[in-house]
PDB file of C-alpha atoms in Angstrom:
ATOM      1  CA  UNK A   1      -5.098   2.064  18.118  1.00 97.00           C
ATOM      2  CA  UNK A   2      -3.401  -0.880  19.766  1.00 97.00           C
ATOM      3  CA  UNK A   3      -1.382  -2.854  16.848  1.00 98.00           C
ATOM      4  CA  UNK A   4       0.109  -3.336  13.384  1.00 98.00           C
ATOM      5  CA  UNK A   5       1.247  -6.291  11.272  1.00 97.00           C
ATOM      6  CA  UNK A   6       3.701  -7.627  13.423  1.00 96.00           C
ATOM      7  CA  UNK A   7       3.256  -5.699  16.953  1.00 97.00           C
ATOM      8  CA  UNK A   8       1.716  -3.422  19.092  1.00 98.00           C
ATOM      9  CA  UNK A   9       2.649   0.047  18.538  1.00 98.00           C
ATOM     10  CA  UNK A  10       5.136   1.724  21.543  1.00 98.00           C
ATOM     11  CA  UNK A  11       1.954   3.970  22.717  1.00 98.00           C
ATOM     12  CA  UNK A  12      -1.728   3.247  22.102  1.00 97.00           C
ATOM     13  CA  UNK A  13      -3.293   6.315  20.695  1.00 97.00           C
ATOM     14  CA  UNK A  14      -6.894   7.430  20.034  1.00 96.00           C
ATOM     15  CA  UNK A  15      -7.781   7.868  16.187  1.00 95.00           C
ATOM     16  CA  UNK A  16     -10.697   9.223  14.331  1.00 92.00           C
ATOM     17  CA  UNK A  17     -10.249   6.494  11.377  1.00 93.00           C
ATOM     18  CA  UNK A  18      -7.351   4.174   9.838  1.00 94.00           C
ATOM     19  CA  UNK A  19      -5.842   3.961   6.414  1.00 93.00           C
ATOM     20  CA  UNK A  20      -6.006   0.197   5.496  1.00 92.00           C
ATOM     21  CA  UNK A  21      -3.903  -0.774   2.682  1.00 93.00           C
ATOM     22  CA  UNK A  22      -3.973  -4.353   0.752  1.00 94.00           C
ATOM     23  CA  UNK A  23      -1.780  -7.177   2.907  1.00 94.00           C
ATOM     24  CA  UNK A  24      -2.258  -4.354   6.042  1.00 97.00           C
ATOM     25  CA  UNK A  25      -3.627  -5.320   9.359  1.00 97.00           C
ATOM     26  CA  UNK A  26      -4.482  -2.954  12.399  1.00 97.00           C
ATOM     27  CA  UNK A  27      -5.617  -3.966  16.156  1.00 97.00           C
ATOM     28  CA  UNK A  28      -8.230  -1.553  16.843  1.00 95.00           C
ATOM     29  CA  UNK A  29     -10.190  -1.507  20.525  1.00 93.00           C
ATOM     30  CA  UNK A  30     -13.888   0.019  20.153  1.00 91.00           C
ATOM     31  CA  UNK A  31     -16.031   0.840  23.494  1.00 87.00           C
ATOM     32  CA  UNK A  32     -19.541   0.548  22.300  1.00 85.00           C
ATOM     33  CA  UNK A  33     -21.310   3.200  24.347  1.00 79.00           C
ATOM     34  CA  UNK A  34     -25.074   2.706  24.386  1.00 82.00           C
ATOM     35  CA  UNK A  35     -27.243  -0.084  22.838  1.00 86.00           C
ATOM     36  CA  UNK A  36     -28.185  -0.226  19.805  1.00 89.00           C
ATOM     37  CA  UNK A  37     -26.425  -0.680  15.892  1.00 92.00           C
ATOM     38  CA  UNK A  38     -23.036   0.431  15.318  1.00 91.00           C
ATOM     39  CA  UNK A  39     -22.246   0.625  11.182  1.00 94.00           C
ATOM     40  CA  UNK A  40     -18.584   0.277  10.706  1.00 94.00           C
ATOM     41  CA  UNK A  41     -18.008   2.061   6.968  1.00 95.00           C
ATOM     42  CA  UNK A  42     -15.575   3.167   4.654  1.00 93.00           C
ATOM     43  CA  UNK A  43     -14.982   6.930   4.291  1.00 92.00           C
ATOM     44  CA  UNK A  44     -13.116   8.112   1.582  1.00 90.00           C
ATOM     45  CA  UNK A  45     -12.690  11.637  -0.335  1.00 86.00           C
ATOM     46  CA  UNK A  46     -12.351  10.698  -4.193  1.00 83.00           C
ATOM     47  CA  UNK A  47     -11.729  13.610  -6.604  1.00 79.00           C
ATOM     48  CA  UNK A  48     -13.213  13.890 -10.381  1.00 75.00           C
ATOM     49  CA  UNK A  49      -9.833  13.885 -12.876  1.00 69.00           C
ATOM     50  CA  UNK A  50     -11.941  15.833 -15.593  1.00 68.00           C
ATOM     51  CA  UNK A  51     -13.488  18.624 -13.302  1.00 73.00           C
ATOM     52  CA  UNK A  52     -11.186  18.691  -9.985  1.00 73.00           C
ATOM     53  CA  UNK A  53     -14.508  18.019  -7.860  1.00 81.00           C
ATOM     54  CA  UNK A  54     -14.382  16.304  -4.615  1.00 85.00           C
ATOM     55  CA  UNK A  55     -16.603  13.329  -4.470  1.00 86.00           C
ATOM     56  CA  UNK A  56     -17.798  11.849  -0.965  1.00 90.00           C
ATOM     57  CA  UNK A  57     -17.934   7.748  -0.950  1.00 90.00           C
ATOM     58  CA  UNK A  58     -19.283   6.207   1.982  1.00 94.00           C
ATOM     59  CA  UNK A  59     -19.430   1.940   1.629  1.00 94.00           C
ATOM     60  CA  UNK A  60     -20.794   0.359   4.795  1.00 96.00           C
ATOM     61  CA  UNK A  61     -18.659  -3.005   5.812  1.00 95.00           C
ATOM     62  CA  UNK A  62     -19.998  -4.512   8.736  1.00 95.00           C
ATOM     63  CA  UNK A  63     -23.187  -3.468  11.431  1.00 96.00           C
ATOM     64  CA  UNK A  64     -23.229  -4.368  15.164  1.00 93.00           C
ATOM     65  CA  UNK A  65     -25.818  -4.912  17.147  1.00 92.00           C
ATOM     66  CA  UNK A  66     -24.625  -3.978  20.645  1.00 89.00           C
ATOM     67  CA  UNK A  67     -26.512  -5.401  23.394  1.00 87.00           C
ATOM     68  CA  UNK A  68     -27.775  -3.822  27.084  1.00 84.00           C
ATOM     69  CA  UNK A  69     -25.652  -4.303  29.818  1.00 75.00           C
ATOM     70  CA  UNK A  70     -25.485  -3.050  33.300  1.00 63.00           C
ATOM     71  CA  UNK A  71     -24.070   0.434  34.438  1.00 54.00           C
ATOM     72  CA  UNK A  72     -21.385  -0.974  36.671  1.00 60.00           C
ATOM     73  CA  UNK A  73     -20.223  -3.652  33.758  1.00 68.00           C
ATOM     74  CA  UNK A  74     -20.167  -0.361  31.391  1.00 72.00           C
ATOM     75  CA  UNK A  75     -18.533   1.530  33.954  1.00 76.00           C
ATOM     76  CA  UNK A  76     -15.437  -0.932  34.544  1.00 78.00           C
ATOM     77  CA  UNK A  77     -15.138  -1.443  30.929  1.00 80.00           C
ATOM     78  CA  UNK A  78     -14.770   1.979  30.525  1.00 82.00           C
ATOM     79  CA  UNK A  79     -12.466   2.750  32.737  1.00 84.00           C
ATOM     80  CA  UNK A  80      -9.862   0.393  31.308  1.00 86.00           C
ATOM     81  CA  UNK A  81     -10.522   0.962  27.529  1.00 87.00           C
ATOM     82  CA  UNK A  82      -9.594   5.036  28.776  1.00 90.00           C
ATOM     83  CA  UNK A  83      -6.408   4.182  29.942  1.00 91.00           C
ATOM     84  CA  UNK A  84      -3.912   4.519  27.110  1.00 95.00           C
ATOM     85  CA  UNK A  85      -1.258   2.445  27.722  1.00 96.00           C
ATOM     86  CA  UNK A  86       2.628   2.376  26.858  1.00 97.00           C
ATOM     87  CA  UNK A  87       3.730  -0.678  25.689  1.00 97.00           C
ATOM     88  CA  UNK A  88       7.151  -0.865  27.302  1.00 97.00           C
ATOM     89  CA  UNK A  89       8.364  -4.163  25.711  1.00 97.00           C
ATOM     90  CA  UNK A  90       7.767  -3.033  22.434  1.00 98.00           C
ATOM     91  CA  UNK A  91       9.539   0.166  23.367  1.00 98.00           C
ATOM     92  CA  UNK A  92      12.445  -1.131  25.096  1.00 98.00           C
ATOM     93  CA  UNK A  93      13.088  -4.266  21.758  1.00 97.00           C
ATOM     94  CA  UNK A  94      12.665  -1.203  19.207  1.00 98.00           C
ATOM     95  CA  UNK A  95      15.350   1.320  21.288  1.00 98.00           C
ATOM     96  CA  UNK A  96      18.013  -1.485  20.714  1.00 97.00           C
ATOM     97  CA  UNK A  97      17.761  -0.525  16.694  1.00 98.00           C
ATOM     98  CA  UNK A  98      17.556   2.967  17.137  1.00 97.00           C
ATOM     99  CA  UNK A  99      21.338   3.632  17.020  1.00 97.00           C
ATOM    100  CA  UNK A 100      20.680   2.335  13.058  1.00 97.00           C
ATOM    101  CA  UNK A 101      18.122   4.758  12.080  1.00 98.00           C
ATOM    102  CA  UNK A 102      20.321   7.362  10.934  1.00 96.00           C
ATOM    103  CA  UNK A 103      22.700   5.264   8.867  1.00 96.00           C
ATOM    104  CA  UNK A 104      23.692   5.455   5.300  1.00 97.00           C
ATOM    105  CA  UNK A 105      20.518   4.126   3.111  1.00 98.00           C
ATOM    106  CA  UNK A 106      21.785   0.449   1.505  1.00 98.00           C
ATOM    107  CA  UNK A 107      19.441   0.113  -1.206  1.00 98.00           C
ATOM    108  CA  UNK A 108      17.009   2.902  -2.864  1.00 98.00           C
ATOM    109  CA  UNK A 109      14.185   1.713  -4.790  1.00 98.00           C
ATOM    110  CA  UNK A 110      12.261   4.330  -7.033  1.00 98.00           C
ATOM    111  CA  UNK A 111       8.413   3.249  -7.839  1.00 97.00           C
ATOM    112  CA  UNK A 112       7.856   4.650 -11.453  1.00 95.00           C
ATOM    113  CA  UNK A 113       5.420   3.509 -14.364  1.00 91.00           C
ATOM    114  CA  UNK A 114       6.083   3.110 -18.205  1.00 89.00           C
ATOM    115  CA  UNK A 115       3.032   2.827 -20.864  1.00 82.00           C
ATOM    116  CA  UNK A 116       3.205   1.982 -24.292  1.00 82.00           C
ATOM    117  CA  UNK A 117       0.544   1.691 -26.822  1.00 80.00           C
ATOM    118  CA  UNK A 118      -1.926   2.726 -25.272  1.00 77.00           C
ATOM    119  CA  UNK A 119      -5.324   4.513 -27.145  1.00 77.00           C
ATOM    120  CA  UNK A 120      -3.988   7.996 -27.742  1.00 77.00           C
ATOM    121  CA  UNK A 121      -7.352   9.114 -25.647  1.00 74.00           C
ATOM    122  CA  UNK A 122      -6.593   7.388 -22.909  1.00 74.00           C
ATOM    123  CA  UNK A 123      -2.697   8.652 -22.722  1.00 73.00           C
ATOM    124  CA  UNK A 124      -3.845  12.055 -23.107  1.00 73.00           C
ATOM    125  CA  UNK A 125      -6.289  11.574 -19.958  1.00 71.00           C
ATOM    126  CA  UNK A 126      -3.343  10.113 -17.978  1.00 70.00           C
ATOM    127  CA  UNK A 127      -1.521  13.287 -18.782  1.00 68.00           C
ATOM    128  CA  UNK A 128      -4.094  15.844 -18.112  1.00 67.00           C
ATOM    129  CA  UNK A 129      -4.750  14.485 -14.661  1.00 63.00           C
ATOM    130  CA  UNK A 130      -2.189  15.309 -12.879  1.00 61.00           C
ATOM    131  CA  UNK A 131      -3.175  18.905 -13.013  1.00 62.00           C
ATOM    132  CA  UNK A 132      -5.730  17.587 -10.182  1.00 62.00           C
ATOM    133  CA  UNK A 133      -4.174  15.004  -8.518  1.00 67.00           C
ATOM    134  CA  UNK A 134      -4.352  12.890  -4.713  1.00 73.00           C
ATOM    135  CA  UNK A 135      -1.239  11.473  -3.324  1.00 78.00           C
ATOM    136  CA  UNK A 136      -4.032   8.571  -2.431  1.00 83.00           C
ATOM    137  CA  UNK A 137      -6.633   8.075  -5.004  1.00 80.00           C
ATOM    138  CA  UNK A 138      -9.184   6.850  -2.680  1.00 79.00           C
ATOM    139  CA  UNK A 139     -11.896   5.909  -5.588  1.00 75.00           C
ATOM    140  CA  UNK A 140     -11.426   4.795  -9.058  1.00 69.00           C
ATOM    141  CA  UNK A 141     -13.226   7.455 -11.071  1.00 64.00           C
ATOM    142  CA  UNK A 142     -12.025   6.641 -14.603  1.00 65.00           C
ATOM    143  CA  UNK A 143     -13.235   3.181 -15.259  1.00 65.00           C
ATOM    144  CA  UNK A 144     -12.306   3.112 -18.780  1.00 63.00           C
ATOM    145  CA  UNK A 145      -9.141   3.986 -18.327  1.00 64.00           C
ATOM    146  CA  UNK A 146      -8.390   1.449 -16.244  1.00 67.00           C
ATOM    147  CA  UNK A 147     -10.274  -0.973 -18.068  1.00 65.00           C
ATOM    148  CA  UNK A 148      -7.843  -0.852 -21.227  1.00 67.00           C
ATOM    149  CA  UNK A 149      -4.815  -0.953 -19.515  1.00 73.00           C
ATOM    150  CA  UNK A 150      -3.629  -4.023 -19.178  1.00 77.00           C
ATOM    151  CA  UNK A 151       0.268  -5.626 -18.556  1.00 79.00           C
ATOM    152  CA  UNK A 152       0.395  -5.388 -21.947  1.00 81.00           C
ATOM    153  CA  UNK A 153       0.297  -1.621 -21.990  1.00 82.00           C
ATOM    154  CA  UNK A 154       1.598  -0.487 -18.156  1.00 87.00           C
ATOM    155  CA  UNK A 155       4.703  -1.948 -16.244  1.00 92.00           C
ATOM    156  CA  UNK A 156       4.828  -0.751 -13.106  1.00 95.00           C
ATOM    157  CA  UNK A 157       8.272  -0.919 -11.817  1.00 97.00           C
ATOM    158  CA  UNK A 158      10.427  -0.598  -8.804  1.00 98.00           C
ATOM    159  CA  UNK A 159      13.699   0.599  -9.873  1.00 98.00           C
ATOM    160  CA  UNK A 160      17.086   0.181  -8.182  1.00 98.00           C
ATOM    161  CA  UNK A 161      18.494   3.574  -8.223  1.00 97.00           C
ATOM    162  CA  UNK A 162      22.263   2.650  -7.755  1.00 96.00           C
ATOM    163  CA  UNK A 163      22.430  -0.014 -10.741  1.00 97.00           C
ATOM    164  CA  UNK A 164      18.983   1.334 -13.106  1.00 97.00           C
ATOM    165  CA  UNK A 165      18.092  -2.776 -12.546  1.00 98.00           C
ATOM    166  CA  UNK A 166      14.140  -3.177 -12.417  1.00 98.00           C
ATOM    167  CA  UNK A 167      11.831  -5.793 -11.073  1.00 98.00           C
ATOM    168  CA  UNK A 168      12.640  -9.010 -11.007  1.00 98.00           C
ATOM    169  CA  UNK A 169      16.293  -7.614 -12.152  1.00 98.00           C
ATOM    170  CA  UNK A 170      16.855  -6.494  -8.757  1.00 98.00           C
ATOM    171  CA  UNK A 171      19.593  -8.907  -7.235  1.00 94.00           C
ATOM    172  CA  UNK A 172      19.913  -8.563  -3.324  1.00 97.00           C
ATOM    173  CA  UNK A 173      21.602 -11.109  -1.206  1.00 98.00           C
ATOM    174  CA  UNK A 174      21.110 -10.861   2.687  1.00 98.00           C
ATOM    175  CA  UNK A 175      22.886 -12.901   5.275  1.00 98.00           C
ATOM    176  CA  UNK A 176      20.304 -14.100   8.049  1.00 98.00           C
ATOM    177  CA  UNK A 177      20.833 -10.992  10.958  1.00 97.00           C
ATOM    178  CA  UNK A 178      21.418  -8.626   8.786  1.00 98.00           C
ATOM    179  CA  UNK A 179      19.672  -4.633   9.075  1.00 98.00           C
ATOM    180  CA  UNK A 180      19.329  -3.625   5.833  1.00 98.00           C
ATOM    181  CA  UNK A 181      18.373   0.473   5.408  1.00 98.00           C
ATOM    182  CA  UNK A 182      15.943   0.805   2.715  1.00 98.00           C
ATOM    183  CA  UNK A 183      14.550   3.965   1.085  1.00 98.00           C
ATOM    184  CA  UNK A 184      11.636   3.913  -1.157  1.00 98.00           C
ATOM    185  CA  UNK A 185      10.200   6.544  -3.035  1.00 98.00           C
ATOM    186  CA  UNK A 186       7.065   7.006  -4.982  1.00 97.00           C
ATOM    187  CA  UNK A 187       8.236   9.405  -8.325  1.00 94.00           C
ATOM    188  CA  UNK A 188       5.042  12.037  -8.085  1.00 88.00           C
ATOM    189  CA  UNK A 189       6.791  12.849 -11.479  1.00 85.00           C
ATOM    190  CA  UNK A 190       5.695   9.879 -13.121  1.00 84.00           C
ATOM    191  CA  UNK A 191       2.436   9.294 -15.254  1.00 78.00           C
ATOM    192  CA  UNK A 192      -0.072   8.745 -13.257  1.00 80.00           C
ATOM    193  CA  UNK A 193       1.315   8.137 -10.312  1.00 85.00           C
ATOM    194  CA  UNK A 194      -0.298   6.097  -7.548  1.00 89.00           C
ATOM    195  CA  UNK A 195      -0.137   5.088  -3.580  1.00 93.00           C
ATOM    196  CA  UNK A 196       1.725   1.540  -3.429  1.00 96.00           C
ATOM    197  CA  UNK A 197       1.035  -0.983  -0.686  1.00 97.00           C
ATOM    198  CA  UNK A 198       4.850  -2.457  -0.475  1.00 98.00           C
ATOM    199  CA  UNK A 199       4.620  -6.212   1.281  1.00 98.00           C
ATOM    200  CA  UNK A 200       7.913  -7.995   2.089  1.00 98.00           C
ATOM    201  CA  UNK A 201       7.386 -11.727   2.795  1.00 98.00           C
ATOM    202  CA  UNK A 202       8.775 -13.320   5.541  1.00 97.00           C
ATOM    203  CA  UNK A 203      10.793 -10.545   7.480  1.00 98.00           C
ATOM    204  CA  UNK A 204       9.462  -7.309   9.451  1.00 98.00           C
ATOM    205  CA  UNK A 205      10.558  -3.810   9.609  1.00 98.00           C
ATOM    206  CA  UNK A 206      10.219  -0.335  11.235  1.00 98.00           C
ATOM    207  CA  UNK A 207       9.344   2.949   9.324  1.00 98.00           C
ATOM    208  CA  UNK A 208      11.677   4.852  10.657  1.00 98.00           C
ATOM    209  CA  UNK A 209      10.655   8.396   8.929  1.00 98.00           C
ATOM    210  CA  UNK A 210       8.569   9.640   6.228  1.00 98.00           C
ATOM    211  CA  UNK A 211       9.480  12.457   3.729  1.00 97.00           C
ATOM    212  CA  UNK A 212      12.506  12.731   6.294  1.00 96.00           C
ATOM    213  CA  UNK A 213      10.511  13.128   9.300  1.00 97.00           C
ATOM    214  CA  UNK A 214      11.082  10.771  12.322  1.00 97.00           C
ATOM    215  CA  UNK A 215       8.237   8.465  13.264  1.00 97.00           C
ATOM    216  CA  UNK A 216       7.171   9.052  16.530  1.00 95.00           C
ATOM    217  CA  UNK A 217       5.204   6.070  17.449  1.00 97.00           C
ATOM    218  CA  UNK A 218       7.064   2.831  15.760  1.00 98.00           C
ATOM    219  CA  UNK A 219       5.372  -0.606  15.506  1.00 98.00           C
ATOM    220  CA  UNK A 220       6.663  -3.830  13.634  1.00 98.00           C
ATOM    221  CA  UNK A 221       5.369  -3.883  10.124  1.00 98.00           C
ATOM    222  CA  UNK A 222       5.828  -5.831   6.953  1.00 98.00           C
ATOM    223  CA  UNK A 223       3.323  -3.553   4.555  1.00 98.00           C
ATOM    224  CA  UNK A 224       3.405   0.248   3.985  1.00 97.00           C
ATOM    225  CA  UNK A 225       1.750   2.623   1.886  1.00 97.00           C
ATOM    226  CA  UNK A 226       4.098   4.418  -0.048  1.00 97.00           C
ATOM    227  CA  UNK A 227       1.386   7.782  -1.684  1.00 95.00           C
ATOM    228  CA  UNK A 228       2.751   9.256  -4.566  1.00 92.00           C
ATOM    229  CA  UNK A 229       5.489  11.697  -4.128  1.00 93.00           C
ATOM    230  CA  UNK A 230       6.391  10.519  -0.484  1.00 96.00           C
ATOM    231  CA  UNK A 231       9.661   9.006   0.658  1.00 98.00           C
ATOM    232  CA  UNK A 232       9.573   6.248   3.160  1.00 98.00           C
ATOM    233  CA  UNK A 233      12.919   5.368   5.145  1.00 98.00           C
ATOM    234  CA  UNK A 234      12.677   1.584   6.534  1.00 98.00           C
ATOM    235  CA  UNK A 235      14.726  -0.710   8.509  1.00 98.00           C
ATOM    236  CA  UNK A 236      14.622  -3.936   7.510  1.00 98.00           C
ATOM    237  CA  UNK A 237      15.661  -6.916   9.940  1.00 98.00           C
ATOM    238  CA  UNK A 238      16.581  -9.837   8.017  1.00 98.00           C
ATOM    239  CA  UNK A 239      15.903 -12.725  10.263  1.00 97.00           C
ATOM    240  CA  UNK A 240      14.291 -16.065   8.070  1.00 97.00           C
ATOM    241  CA  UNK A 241      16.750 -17.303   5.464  1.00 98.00           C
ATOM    242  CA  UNK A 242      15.053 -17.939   2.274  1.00 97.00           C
ATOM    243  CA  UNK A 243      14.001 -16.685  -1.041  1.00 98.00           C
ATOM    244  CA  UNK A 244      11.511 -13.761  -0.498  1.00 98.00           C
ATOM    245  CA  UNK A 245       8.858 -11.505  -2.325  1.00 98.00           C
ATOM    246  CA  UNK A 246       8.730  -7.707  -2.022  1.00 98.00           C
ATOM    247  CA  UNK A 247       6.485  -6.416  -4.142  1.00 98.00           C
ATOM    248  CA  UNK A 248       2.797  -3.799  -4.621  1.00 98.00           C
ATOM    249  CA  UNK A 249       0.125  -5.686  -2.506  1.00 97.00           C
ATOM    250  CA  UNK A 250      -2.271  -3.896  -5.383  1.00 93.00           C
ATOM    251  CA  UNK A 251      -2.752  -7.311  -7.454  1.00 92.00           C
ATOM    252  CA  UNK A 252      -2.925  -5.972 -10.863  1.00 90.00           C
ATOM    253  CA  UNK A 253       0.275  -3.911 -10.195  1.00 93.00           C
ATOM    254  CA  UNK A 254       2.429  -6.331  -9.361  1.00 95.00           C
ATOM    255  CA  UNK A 255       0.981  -8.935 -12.037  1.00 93.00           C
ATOM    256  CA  UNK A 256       2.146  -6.327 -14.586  1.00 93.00           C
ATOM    257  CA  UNK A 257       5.612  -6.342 -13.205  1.00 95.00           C
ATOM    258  CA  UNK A 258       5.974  -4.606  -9.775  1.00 97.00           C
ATOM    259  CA  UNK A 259       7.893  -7.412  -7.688  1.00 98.00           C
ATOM    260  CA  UNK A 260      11.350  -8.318  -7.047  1.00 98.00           C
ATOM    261  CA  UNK A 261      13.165 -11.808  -4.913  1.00 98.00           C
ATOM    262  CA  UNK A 262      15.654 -11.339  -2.504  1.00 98.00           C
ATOM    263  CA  UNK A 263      17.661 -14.106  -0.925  1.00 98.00           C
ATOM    264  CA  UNK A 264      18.555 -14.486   2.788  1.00 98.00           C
ATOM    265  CA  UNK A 265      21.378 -16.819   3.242  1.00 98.00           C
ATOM    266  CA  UNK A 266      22.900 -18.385   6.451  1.00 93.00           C
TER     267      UNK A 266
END
């Protein structure tokens, strides 16, 4: 694992698989070790609402066809995709921020969701769910339930805990070089709760802990997951002046509501 959004990470780091959000972007090095085809697929662990099974989906994305080469072309290859390396400009621009990381939060956002008229069937499955429930749900395995809702029905909102203001209620106003502390949660107490893919145009930030534990490994970023019931700590840099989106990269989420504008100012 080599990069993020915005960056490299501080370290490079070997990994079995990634979790790629919508609006997310990851810099991954492969060594293809023998000739042949190479099937690059998505692996995810769904879970049946009704029955609390575990369901196994497996989507291939892409095949390579790697090629024959010679041993000593393999051999130097090798030898420098083995070497993990630390990435000590990225380390040494992230340490200047790191006196910030434990500051007072400046803004809390709560990610919630409110339905309303929706077939009494279909509440009552929302309900009953929870009792088996991912913090990710990796596969959409209640089709009709999804297919009713519409904005109509469901707002999902992001909610500014210090003022109750929601969506595009929210009223922030940045100067350009400001570092803005932001903490996000994802209510698990909510119906149906789900992971949210939180984009913020035109700036970056660092995750600076998750559920209150440090990150280890920081890299520039302007997406992260939020699954339900975590809390994400970010700092935000605020460095292009302008009228800006954050909002769920999860399309039909943030079309029914899930988006506020912030201004940076000179």
């Amino acid at each position: 694992l080599i990069g993020s959004d915005v960056s490299r990470f501080e370290r490079e780091e070997w990994v079995e698989s990634v979790v790629l959000a919508p609006a997310e972007r990851y810099i991954i090095e492969v060594m293809f070790g023998r000739a042949g085809e190479a099937v690059m697929e998505n692996r995810v662990r769904a879970i049946d609402h009704a029955s609390g099974s575990f369901l196994q989906r497996v989507d291939t994305l892409m095949r390579v066809t790697v090629g024959i080469e010679s041993a000593a072309e393999s051999g130097d290859r090798r030898r420098i995709h083995d070497t993990l390396r630390t990435h000590d400009d990225i380390v040494s621009e992230i340490a200047k921020y790191r006196p910030q990381f434990d500051r007072p939060v400046d803004h809390h956002l709560n990610l919630r969701v409110r339905a309303r008229g929706l077939p009494r069937t279909i509440e009552l499955m929302m309900r009953d769910d929870s009792a088996y429930f991912n913090p990710v749900e990796w596969h959409g395995t209640m089709a009709m339930m999804s297919w009713v809702s519409t904005a109509r029905e469901v707002q999902w909102i992001l909610r500014e805990s210090s003022t109750g203001r929601e969506n595009m209620d929210v009223a922030w106003r940045f100067r350009r070089g400001d570092l803005v502390k932001l903490r996000i949660t994802n209510d698990r107490n909510t119906v149906h709760a789900m992971q949210h893919p939180i984009h913020i145009h035109g700036q970056r930030f660092l995750v600076v802990s998750r559920n209150g534990v440090a990150q280890d490994n920081l890299v520039w970023k302007d997406t992260l997951v939020v699954p339900a019931g975590q809390t994400a700590d970010v700092l935000l840099e605020l460095s292009n002046p302008g009228r800006w989106m954050l909002h769920c990269h999860i399309a039909e989420h943030m079309e029914s509501g899930m988006m506020l504008v912030f201004e940076v100012v000179d």
